[in-house]
PDB file of C-alpha atoms in Angstrom:
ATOM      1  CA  UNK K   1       0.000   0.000   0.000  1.00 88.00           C
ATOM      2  CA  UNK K   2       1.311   3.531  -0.986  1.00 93.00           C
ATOM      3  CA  UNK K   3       1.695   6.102   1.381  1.00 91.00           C
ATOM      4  CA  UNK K   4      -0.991   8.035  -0.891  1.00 95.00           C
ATOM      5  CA  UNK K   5      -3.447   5.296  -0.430  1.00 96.00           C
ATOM      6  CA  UNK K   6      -2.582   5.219   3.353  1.00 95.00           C
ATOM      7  CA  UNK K   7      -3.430   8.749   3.695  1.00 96.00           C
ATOM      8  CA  UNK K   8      -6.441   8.653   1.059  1.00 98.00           C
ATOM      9  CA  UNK K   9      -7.514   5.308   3.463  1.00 98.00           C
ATOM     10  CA  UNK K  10      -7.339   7.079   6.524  1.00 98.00           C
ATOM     11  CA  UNK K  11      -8.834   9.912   5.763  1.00 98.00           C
ATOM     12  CA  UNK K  12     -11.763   7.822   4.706  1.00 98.00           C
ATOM     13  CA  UNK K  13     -12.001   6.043   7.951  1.00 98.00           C
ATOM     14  CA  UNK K  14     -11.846   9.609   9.833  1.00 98.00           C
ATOM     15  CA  UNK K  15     -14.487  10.441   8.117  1.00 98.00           C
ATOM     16  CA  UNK K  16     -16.358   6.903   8.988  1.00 98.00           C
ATOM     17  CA  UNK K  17     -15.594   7.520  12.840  1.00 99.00           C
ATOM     18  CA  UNK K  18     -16.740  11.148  12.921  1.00 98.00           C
ATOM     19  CA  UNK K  19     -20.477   9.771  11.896  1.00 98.00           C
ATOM     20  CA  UNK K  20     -20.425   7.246  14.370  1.00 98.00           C
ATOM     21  CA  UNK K  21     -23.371   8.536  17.301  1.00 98.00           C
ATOM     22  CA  UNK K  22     -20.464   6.515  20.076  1.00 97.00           C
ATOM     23  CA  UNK K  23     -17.940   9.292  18.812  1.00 98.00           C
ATOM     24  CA  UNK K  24     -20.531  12.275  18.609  1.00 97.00           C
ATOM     25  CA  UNK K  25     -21.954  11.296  22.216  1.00 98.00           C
ATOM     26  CA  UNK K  26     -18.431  10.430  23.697  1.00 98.00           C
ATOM     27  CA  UNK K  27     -17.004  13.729  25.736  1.00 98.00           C
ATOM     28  CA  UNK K  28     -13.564  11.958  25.949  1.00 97.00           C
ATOM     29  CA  UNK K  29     -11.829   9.970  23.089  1.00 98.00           C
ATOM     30  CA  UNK K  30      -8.876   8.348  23.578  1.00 97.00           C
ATOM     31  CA  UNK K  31      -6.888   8.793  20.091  1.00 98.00           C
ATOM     32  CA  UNK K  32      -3.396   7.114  19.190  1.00 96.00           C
ATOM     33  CA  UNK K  33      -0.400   8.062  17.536  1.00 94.00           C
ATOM     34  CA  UNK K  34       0.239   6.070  14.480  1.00 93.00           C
ATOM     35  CA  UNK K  35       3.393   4.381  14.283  1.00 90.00           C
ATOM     36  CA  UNK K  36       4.641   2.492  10.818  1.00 86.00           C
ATOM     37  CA  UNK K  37       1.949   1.984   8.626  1.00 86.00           C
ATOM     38  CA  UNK K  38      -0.908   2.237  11.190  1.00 92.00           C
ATOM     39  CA  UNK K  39      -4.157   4.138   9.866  1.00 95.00           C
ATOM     40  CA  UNK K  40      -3.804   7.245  11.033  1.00 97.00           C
ATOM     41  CA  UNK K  41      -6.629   8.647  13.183  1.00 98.00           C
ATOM     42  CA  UNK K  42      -5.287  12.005  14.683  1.00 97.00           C
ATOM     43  CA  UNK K  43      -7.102  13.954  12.099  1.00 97.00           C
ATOM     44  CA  UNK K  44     -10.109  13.278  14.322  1.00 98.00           C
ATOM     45  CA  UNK K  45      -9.190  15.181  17.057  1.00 98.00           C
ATOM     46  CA  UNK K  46      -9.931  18.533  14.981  1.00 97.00           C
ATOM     47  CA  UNK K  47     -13.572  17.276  14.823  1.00 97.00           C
ATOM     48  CA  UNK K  48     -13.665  16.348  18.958  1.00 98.00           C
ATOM     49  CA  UNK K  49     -12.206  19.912  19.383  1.00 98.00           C
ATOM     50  CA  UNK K  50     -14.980  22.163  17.020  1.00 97.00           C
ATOM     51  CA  UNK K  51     -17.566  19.511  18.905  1.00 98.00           C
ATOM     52  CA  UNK K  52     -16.253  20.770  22.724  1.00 98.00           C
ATOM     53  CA  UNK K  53     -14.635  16.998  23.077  1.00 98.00           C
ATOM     54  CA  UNK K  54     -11.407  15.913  25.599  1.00 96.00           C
ATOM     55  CA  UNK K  55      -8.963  14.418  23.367  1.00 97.00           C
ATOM     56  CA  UNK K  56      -6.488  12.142  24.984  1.00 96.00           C
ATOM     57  CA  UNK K  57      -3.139   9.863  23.632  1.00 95.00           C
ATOM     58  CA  UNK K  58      -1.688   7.120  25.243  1.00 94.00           C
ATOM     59  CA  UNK K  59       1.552   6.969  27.382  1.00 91.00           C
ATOM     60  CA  UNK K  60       2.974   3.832  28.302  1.00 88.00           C
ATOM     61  CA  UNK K  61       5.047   3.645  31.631  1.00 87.00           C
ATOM     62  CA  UNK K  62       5.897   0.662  32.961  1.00 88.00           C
ATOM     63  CA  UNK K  63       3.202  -2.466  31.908  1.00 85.00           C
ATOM     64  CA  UNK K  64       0.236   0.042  31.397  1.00 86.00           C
ATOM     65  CA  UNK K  65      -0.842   2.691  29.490  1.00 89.00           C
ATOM     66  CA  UNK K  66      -2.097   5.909  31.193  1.00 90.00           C
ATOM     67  CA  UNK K  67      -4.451   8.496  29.074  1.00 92.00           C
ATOM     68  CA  UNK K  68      -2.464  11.670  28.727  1.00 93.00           C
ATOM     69  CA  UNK K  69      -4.351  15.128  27.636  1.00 93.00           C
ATOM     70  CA  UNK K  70      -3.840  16.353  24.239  1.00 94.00           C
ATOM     71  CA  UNK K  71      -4.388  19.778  22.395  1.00 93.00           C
ATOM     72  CA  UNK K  72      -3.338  21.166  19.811  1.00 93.00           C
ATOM     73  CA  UNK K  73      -0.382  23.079  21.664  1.00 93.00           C
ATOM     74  CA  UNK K  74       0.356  20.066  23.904  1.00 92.00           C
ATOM     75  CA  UNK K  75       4.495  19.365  23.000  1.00 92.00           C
ATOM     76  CA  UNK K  76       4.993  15.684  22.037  1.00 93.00           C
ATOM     77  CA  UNK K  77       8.035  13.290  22.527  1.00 92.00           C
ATOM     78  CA  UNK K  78       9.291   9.724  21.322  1.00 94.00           C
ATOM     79  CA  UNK K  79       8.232   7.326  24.130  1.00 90.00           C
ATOM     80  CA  UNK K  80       8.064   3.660  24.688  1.00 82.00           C
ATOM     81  CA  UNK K  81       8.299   1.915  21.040  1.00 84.00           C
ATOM     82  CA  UNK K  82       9.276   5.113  19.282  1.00 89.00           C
ATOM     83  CA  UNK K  83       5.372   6.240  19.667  1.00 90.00           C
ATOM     84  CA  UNK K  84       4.946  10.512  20.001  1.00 92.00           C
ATOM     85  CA  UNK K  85       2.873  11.151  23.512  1.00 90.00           C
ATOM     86  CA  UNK K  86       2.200  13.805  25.392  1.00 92.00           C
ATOM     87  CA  UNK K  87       5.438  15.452  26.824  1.00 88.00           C
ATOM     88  CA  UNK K  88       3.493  15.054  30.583  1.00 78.00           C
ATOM     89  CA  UNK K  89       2.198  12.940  32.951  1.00 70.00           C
ATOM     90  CA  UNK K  90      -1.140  14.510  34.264  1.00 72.00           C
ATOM     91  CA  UNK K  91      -3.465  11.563  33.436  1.00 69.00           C
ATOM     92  CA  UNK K  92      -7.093  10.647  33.289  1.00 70.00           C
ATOM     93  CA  UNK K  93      -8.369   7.807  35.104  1.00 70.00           C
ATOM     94  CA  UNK K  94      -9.408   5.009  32.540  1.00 70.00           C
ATOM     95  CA  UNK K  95     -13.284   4.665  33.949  1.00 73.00           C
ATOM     96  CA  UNK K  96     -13.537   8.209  32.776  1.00 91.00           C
ATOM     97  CA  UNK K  97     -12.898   7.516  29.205  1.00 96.00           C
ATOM     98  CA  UNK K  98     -16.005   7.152  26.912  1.00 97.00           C
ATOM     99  CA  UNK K  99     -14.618   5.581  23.747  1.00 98.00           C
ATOM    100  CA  UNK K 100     -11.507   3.968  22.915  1.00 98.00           C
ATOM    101  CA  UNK K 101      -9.478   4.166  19.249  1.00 99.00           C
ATOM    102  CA  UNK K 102      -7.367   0.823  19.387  1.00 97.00           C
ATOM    103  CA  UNK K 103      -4.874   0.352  16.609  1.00 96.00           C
ATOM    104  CA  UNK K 104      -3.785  -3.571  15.794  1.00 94.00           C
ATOM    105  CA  UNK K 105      -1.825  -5.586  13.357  1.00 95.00           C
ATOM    106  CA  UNK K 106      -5.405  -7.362  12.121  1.00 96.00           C
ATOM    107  CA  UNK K 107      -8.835  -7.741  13.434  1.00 96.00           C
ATOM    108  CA  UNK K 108     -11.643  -9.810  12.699  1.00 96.00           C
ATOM    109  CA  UNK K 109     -15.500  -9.170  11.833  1.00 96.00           C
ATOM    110  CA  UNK K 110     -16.339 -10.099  15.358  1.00 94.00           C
ATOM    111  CA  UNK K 111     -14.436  -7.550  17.182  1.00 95.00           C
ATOM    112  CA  UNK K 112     -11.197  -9.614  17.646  1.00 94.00           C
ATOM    113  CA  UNK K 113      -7.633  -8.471  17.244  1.00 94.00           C
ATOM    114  CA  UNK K 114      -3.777  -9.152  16.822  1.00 91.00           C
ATOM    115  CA  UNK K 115      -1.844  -6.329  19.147  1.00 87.00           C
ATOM    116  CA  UNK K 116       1.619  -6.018  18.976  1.00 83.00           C
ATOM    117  CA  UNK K 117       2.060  -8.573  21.672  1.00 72.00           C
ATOM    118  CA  UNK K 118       2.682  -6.632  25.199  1.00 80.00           C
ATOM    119  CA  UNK K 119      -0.964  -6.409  26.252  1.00 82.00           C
ATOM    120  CA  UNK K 120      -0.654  -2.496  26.445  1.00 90.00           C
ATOM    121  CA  UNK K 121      -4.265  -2.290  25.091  1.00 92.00           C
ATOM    122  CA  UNK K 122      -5.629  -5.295  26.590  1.00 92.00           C
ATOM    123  CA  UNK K 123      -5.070  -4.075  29.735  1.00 92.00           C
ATOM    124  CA  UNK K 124      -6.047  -1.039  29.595  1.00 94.00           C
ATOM    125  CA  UNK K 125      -9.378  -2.212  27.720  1.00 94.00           C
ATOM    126  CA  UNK K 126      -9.681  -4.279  31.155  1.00 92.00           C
ATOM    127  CA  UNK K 127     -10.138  -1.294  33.146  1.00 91.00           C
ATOM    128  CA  UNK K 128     -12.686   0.593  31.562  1.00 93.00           C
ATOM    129  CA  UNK K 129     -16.570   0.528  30.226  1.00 93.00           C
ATOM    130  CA  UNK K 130     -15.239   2.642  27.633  1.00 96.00           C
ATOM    131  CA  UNK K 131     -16.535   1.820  23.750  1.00 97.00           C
ATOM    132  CA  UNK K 132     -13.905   0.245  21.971  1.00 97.00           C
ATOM    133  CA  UNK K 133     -12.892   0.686  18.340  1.00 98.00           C
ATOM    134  CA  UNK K 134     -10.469  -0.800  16.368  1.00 98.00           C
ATOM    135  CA  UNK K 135      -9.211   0.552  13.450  1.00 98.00           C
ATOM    136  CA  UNK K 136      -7.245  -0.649  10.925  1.00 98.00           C
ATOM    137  CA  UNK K 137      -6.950  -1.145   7.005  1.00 98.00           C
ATOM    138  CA  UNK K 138      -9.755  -3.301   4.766  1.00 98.00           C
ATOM    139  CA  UNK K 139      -6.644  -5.707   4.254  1.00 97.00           C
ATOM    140  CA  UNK K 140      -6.053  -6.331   7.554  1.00 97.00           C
ATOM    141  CA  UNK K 141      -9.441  -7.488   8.210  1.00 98.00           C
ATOM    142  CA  UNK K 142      -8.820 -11.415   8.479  1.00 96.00           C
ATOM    143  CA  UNK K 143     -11.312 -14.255   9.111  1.00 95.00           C
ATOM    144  CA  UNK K 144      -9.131 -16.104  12.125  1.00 92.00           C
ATOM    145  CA  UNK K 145      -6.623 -14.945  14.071  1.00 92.00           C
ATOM    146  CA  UNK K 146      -4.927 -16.691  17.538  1.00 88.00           C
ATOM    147  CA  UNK K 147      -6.180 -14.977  20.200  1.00 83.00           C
ATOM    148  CA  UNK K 148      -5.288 -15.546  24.028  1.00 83.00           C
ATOM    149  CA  UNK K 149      -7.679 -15.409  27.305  1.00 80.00           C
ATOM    150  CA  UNK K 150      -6.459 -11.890  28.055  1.00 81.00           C
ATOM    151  CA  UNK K 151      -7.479 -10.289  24.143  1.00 85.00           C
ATOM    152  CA  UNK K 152      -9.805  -7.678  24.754  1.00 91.00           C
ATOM    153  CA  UNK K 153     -13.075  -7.859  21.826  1.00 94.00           C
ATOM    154  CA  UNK K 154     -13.849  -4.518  19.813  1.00 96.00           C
ATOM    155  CA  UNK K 155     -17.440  -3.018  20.010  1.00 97.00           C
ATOM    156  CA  UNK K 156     -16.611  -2.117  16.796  1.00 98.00           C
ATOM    157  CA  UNK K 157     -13.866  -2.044  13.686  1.00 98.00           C
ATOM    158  CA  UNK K 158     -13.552   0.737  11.622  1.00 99.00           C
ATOM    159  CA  UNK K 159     -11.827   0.448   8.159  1.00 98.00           C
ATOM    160  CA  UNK K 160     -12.239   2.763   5.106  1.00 98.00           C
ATOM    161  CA  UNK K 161     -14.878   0.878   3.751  1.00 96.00           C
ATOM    162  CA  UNK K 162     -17.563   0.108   6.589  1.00 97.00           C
ATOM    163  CA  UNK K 163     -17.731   0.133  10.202  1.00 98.00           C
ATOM    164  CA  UNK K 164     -18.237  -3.023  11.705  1.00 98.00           C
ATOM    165  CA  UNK K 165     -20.276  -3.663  14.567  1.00 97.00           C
ATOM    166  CA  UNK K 166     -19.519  -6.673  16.912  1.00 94.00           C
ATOM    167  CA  UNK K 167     -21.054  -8.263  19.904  1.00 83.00           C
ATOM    168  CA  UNK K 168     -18.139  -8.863  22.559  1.00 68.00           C
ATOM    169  CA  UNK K 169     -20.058 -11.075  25.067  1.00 64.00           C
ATOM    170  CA  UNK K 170     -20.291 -13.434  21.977  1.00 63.00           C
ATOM    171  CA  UNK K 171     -18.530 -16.541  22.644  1.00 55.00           C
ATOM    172  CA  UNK K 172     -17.666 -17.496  19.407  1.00 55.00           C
ATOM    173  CA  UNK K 173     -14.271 -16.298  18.752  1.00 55.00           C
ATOM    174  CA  UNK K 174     -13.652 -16.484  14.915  1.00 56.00           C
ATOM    175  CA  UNK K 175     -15.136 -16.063  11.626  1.00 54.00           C
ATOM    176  CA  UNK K 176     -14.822 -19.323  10.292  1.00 50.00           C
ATOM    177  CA  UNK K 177     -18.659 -21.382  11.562  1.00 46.00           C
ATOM    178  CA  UNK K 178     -16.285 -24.346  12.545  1.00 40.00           C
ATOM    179  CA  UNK K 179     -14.452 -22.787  15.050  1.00 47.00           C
ATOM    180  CA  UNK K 180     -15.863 -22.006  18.664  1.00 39.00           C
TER     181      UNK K 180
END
């Protein structure tokens, strides 16, 4: 994928999350930065700012991640994993977050997803009521992945193309009817 069809992608998906009512109700939205060739959903954060909406990035220190405020003047710096985060440490409680943006390496059409493999996300999405929302490419939308005990299930998967709505109390864990 190009880095104009990246761009055109993401902008598409922006879009896509911007209409959804869990992002217009939401008064705090927990963004991310994109590393590599993760959609990139900080564009949104100029539509939670006209709407009156706390924007927040993640931080990671130690095991967790902690939801750091973010404006448009707030100073960014590499952290953890190369990832730009707020240049502070004056953090939000995660029961006070409304909805979550959670980037992965692929999901699937019922809410599952491949992290990176430390559990940053997982363990956040552990602690909080907060909608979750992956986000990710059309191509990385895959109809099995491994998943562990701990993998936290989307509400929902946004991708250019559609936004996918999921059950996460379902038990069935993959796409594929044979597998439970």
């Amino acid at each position: 994928m190009s880095q104009e069809e990246r761009q055109r992608d993401s902008a598409q998906a922006v879009r896509l999350l911007a209409s959804m009512e869990w992002i217009k109700k939401a008064g705090r939205v927990l963004l991310y930065h994109s590393i590599g060739t993760e959609l990139n959903v900080l564009p949104l954060a100029d539509f939670l700012w006209e709407r009156g909406k706390e924007v927040y990035l993640p931080k990671v220190v130690g095991k967790h991640l902690l939801c750091l405020h973010y404006t448009a003047d707030t100073r960014l710096a590499t952290g953890a994993y190369g990832i730009l985060e707020p240049d502070h440490r004056d953090a939000l409680i995660s029961e006070d977050i409304d909805a979550v943006l959670v980037p992965g390496l692929a999901f699937t059409r019922r809410g599952l997803r491949l992290g990176r493999g430390a559990g940053f996300f997982d363990r956040f999405l552990a602690s909080t009521e907060a909608k979750r929302i992956g986000v990710c490419f059309s191509c990385q939308i895959a109809p099995w992945l491994p998943i562990d005990e701990w993998d936290m299930r989307m509400d929902a998967v946004v991708c250019p193309d559609e936004i996918i709505y999921t059950d996460r109390q379902e038990r069935s864990f993959n796409d594929d009817p044979h597998m439970v």
